Coordinates of C-alpha atoms in Angstrom, one line a residue:
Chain S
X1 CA 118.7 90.2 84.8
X2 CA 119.7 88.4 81.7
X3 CA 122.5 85.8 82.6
X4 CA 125.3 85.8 80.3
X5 CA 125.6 82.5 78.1
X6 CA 125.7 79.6 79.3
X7 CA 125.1 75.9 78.1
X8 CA 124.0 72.4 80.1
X9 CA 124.5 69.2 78.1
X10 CA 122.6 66.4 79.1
X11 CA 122.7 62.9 77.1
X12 CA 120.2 61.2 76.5
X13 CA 120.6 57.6 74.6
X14 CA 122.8 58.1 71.2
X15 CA 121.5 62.1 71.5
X16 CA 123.1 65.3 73.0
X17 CA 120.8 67.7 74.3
X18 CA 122.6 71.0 74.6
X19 CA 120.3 73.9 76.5
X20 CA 121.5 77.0 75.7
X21 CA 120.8 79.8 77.9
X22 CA 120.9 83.7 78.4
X23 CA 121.9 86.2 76.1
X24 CA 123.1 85.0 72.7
X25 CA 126.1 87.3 71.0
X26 CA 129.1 88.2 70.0
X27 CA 130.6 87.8 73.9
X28 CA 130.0 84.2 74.3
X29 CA 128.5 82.5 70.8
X30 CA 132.1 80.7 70.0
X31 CA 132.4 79.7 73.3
X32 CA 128.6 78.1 73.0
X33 CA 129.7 76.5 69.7
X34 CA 132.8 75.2 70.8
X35 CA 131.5 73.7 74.0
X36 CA 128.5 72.5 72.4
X37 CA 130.5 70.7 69.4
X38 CA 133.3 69.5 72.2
X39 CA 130.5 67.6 73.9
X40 CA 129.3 65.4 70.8
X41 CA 130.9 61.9 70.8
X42 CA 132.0 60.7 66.6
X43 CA 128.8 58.1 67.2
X44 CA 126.3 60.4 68.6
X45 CA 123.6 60.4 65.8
X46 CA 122.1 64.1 66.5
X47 CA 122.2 66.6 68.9
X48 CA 119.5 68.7 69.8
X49 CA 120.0 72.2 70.6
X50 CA 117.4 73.5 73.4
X51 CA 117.0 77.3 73.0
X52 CA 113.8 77.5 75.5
X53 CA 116.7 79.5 78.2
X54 CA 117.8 82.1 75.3
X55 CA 116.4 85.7 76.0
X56 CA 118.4 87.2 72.8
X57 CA 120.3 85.5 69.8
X58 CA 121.7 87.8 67.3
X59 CA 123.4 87.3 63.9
X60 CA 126.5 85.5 65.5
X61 CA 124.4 83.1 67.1
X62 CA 122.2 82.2 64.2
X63 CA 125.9 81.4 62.4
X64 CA 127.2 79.7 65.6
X65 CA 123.8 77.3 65.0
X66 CA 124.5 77.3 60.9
X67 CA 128.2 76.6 61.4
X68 CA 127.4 73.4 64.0
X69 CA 124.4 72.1 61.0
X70 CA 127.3 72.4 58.5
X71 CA 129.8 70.3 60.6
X72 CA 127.3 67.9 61.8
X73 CA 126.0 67.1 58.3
X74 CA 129.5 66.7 57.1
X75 CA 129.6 63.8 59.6
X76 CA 126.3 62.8 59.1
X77 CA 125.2 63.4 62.4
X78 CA 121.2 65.3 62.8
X79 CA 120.5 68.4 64.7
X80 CA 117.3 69.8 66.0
X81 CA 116.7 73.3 67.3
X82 CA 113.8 73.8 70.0
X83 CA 112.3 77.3 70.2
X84 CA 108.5 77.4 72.2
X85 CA 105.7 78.7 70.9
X86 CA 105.7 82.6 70.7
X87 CA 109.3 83.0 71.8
X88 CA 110.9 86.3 70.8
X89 CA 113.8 84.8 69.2
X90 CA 111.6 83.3 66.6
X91 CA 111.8 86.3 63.7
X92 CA 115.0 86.6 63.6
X93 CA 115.6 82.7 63.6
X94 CA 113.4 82.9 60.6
X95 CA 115.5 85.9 59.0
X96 CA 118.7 84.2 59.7
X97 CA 117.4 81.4 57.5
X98 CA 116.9 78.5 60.2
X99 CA 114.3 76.8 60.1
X100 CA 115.1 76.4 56.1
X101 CA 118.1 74.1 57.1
X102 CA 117.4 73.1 60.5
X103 CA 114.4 71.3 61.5
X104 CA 113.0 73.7 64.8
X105 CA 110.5 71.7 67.2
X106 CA 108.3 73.7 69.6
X107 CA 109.2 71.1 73.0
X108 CA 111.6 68.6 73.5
X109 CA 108.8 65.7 73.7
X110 CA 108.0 66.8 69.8
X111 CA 111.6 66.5 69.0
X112 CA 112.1 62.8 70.5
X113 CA 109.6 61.6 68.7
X114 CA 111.4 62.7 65.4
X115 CA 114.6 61.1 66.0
Chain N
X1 CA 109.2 91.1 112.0
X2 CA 107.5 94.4 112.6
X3 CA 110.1 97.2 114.5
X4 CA 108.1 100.2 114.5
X5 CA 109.9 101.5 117.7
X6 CA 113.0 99.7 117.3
X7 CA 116.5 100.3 115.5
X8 CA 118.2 98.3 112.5
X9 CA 120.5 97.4 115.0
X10 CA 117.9 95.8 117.1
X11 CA 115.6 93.7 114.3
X12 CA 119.5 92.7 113.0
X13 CA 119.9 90.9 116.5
X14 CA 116.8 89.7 116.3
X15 CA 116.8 87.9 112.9
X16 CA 120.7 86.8 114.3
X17 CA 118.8 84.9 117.3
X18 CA 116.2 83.6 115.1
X19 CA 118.7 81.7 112.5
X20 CA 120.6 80.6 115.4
X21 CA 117.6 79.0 117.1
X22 CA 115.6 77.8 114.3
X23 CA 118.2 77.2 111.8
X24 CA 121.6 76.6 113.4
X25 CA 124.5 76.3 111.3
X26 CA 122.8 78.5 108.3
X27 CA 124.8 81.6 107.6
X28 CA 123.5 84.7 106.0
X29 CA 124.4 88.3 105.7
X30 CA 121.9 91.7 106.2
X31 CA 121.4 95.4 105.8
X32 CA 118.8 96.7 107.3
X33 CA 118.0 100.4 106.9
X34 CA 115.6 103.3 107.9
X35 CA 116.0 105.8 105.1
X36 CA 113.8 109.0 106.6
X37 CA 112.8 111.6 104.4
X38 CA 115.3 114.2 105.4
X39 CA 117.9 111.9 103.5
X40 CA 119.8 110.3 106.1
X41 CA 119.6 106.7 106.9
X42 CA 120.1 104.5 109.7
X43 CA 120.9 101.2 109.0
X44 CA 122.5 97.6 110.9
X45 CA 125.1 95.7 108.2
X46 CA 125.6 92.0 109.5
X47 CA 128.7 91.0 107.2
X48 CA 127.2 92.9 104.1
X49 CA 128.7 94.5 101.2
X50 CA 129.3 98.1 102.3
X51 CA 126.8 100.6 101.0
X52 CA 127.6 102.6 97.8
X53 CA 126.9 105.9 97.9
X54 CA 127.2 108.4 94.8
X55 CA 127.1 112.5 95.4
X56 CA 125.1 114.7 93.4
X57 CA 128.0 115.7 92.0
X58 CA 128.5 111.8 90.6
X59 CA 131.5 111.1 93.2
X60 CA 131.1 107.4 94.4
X61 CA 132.0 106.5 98.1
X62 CA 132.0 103.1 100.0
X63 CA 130.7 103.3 103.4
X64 CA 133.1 100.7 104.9
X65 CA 132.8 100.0 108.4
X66 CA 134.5 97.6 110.4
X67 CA 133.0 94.3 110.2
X68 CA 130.7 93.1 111.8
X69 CA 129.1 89.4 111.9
X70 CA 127.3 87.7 109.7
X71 CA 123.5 86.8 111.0
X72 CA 124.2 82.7 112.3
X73 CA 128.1 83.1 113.3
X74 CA 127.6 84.1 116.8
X75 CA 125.0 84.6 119.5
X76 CA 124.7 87.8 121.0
X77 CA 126.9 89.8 118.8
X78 CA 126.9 93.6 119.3
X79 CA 125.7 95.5 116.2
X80 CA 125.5 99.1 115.7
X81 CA 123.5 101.6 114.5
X82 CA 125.3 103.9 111.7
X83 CA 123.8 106.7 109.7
X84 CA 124.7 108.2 106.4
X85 CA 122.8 111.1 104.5
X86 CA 121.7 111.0 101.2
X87 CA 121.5 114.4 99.9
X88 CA 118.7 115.3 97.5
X89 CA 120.6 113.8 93.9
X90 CA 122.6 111.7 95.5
X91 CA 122.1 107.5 95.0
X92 CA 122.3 104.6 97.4
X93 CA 123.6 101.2 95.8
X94 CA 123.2 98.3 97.9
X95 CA 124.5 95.0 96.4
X96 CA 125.5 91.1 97.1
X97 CA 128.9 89.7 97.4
X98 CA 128.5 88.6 93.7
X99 CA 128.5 91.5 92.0
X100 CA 131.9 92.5 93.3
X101 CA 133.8 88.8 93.9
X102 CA 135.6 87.1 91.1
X103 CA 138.1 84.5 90.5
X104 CA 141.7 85.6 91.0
X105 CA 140.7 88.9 92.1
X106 CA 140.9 90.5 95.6
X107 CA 137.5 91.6 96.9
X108 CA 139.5 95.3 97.7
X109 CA 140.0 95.3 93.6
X110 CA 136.3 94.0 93.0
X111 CA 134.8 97.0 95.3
X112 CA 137.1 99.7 93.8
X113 CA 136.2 98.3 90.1
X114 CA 132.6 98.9 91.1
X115 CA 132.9 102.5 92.8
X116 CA 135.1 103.5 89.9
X117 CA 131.7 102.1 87.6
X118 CA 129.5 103.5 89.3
X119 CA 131.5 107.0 89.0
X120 CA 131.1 106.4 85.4
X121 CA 128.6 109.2 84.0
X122 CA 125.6 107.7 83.7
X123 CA 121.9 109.3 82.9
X124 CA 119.8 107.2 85.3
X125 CA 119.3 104.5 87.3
X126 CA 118.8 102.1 84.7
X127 CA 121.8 102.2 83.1
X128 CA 123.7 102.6 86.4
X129 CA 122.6 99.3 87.1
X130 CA 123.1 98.0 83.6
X131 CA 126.5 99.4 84.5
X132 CA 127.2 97.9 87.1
X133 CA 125.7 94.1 86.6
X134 CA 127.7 94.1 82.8
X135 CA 130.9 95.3 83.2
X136 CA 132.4 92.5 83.2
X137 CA 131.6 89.1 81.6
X138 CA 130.2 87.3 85.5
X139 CA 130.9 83.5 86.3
X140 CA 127.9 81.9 85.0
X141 CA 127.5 80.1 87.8
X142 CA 127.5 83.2 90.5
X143 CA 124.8 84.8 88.0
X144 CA 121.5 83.6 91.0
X145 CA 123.7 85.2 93.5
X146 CA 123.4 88.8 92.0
X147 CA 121.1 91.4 93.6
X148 CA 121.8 95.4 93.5
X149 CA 119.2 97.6 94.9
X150 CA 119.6 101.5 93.9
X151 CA 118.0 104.2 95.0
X152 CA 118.2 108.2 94.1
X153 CA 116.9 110.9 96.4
X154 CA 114.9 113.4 94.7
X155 CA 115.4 111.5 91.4
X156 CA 113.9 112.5 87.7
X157 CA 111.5 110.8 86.0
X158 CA 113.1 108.1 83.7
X159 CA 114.5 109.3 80.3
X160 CA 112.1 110.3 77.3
X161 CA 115.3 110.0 75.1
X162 CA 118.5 107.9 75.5
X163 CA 121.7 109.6 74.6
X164 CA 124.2 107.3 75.7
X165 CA 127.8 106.7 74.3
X166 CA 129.7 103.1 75.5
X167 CA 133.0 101.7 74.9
X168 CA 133.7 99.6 71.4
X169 CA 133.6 96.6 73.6
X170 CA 131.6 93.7 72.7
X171 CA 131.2 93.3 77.1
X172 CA 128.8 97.0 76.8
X173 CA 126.1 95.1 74.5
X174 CA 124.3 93.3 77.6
X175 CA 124.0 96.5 79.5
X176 CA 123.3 98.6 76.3
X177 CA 120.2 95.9 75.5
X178 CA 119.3 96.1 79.4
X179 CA 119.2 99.9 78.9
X180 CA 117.0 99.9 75.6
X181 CA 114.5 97.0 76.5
X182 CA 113.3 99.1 79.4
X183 CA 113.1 101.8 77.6
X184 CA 111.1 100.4 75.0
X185 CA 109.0 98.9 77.2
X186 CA 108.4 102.1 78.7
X187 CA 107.7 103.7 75.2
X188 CA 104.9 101.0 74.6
X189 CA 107.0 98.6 72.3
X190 CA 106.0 95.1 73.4
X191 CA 108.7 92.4 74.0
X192 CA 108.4 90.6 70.2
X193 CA 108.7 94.4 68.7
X194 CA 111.9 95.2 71.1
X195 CA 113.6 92.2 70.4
X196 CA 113.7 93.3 66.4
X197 CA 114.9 96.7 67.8
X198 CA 117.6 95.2 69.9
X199 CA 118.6 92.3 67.5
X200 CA 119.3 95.3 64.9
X201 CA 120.8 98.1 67.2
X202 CA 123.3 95.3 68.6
X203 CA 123.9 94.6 64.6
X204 CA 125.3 97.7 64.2
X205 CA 126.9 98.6 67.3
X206 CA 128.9 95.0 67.2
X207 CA 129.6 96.4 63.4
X208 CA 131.6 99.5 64.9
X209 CA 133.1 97.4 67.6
X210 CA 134.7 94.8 64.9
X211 CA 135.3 97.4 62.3
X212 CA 135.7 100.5 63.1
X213 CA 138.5 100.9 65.7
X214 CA 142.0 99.2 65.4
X215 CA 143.3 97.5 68.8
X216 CA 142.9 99.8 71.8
X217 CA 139.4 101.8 72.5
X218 CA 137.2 103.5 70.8
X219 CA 133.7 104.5 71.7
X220 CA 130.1 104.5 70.1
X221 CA 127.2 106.6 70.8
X222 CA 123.6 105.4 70.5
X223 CA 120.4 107.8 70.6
X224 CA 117.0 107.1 70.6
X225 CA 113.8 108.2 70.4
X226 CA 110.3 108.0 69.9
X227 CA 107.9 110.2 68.4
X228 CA 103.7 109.5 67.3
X229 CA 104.8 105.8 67.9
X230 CA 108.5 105.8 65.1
X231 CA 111.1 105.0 66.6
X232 CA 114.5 106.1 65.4
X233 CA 117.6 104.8 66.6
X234 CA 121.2 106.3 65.8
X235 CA 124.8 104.4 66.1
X236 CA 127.9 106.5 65.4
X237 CA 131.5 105.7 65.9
X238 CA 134.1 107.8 65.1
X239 CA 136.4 104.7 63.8
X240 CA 138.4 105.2 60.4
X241 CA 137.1 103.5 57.5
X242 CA 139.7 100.3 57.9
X243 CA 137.9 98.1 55.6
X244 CA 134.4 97.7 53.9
X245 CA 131.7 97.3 55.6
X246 CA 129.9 94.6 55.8
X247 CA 132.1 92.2 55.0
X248 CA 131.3 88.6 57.1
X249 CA 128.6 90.3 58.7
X250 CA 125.8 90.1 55.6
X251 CA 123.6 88.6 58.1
X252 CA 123.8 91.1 60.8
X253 CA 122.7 93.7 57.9
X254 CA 120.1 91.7 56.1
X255 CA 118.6 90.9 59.8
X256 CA 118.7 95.0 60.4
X257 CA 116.9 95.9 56.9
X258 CA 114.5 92.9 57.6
X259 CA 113.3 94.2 61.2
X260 CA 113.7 98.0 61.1
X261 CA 111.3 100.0 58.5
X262 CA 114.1 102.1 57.1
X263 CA 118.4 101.6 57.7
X264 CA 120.3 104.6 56.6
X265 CA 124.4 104.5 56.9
X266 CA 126.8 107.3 56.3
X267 CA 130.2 106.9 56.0
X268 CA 132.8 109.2 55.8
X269 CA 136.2 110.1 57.2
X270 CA 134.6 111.2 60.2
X271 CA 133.2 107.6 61.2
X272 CA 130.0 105.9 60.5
X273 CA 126.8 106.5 61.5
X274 CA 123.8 104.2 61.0
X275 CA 120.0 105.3 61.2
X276 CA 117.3 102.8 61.6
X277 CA 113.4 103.9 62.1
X278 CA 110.5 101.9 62.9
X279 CA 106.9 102.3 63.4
X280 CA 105.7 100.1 66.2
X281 CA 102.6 102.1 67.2
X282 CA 99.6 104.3 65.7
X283 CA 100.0 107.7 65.6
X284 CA 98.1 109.0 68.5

């Protein structure tokens, strides 16, 4: 069984890691977005979005993560989107137009060293 | 624990004296039932949910007894033996407390929400227990203390086709994708080739449920099926055509033309009605 949405946020340093997990859509993605955003401190430099839990994002996902790049960038703040290797998220991540904007990184260790 | 002799009743007391020895203080609840192949079943519930029971004719029952005590609340209790018979059609549902408790709701409520689901027509045991897991949005953190176990008597071969109509209600997406990913599977799509089918099915069913019905209900069939390895996929509501579609949702649509081999929408007074086809095998 798929759990519905859910998110963990964990900080680590100047970062927010935010894991999303579940099912991705038009139930929960707000609430995801909201939480998500809610949990960033004004000096946070970046906050990396974990999507390694996520069994299904849909188009109002892929806008929750586009809407959260927008507002980030307009406070100059960095975000990073992990999806593994193979995951079955990946095409329509691609279609939705996110790895054009947002840099994706295949594990967290990959995305640390980035920062 | 082996019974071969024994009754439900009996390996319940047993597993009861166990906990208490080896692991005082820990408290669990159990069913434990002999289903025989005339139907009925005999079965020992320590503290359990009561067993759900729909008739061939799709009438659901709860099989509530009075209580008896969870396994590590007291030594020696005396549990029973009960029997109920399953006729040929008819489906057991057994199920944990979390399916049925939520916040600022009376378990009485919670059981009668899920016979009334379960009364809901449904075309097999698949999307009964879609059903009956979505329903509602669950607490997230009751979601590792879910299990439902169903059963049918006599039942038929899962569905070739899925004809299946659900509420406008974004809440009947998780079951709907539940419903189609096994399906799928069963029809030889693998997971990277059903996600694409259920990113753009749920495209077009969340379409109708934000579009095509005013406040209040509406509903929205779905049909699939699969044929020399196409796949062809059909969503109709019957909602009025409020407003354009489309609009805010240009993703949703270029994500459904991107993943499907062919999207065809109809619109007219009578609803809408989108068609999507892929090819995901060979012809055989």
């Amino acid at each position: 069984v798929n759990a519905p949405g859910a998110v963990d946020v964990v900080r680590d340093g100047d970062w927010l890691v935010a894991a999303w997990h579940g099912e991705i859509d038009m139930t929960n993605a707000e609430a995801l977005q909201r939480h998500t955003l809610g949990s960033m401190h004004n000096t946070d430099s970046g906050l990396t979005v974990d999507l390694t839990g996520v069994s299904y994002i849909d188009s109002v996902g892929i806008r929750s993560l586009l809407a959260i790049r927008r507002l980030l960038a307009a406070r100059q703040q960095r975000l990073f989107v992990i999806v593994p290797e193979r995951s079955v998220l990946e095409k329509a991540l691609d279609l939705g137009g996110v790895p054009a904007v947002i840099p994706v990184y295949r594990s967290m260790a990959t995305a640390r060293e980035d920062r | 624990m082996a019974f071969v002799d024994e009754t439900p009743s009996w390996a319940v007391s047993r597993v009861n004296d166990f906990l208490l020895h080896f692991d005082p203080g820990v408290m669990a609840t159990l069913l434990i039932g002999l289903l025989a192949a005339d139907g009925t079943m005999t079965y020992a519930n320590a503290g359990h949910m009561p067993p759900l029971v729909v008739d061939p004719r799709g009438r659901a029952r709860l099989f509530e007894e009075p209580g008896e005590p969870a396994l590590g609340a007291v030594s020696s209790p005396r549990y029973r033996d009960r029997v109920l018979t399953l006729d040929t059609g008819s489906t057991l549902i057994l199920y944990t407390d979390g399916l049925v408790e939520r916040r600022g709701r009376s378990l009485e409520e919670g059981l009668e929400a899920l016979r009334r689901a379960a009364e809901t027509p449904w075309a097999n045991l698949d999307m009964l227990c879609a059903r009956l897991f979505g329903t509602e949005a669950l607490e997230p953190k009751l979601a590792d203390d879910l299990a439902l176990l169903s059963l049918r008597i006599g039942s038929s071969p899962p569905a070739e086709e899925i004809h299946t109509t659900i509420e406008a209600d974004p809440r009947e997406l998780a079951p709907l994708r539940r419903l189609l990913r096994s399906w799928l599977a069963r029809r030889g799509a693998d997971d990277e080739q059903a996600q694409g089918v259920l990113v753009a099915v749920c495209e077009a069913a969340a379409n109708s449920i934000e579009h095509a019905y005013g406040p209040g209900r509406g509903s929205i069939e779905i049909d699939a099926v699969e044929s020399e390895g196409v796949f062809e996929i059909a969503i109709r509501d019957q909602g009025a055509w409020r407003e354009p579609r489309g609009i805010g949702r240009g993703l949703g649509s270029s994500l459904m033309d991107a993943l499907m081999d062919e999207v065809a929408v109809h619109t007219d007074e009578g609803g809408t009605s989108v068609t999507m086809r892929i090819r995901l095998r060979p012809s055989t």
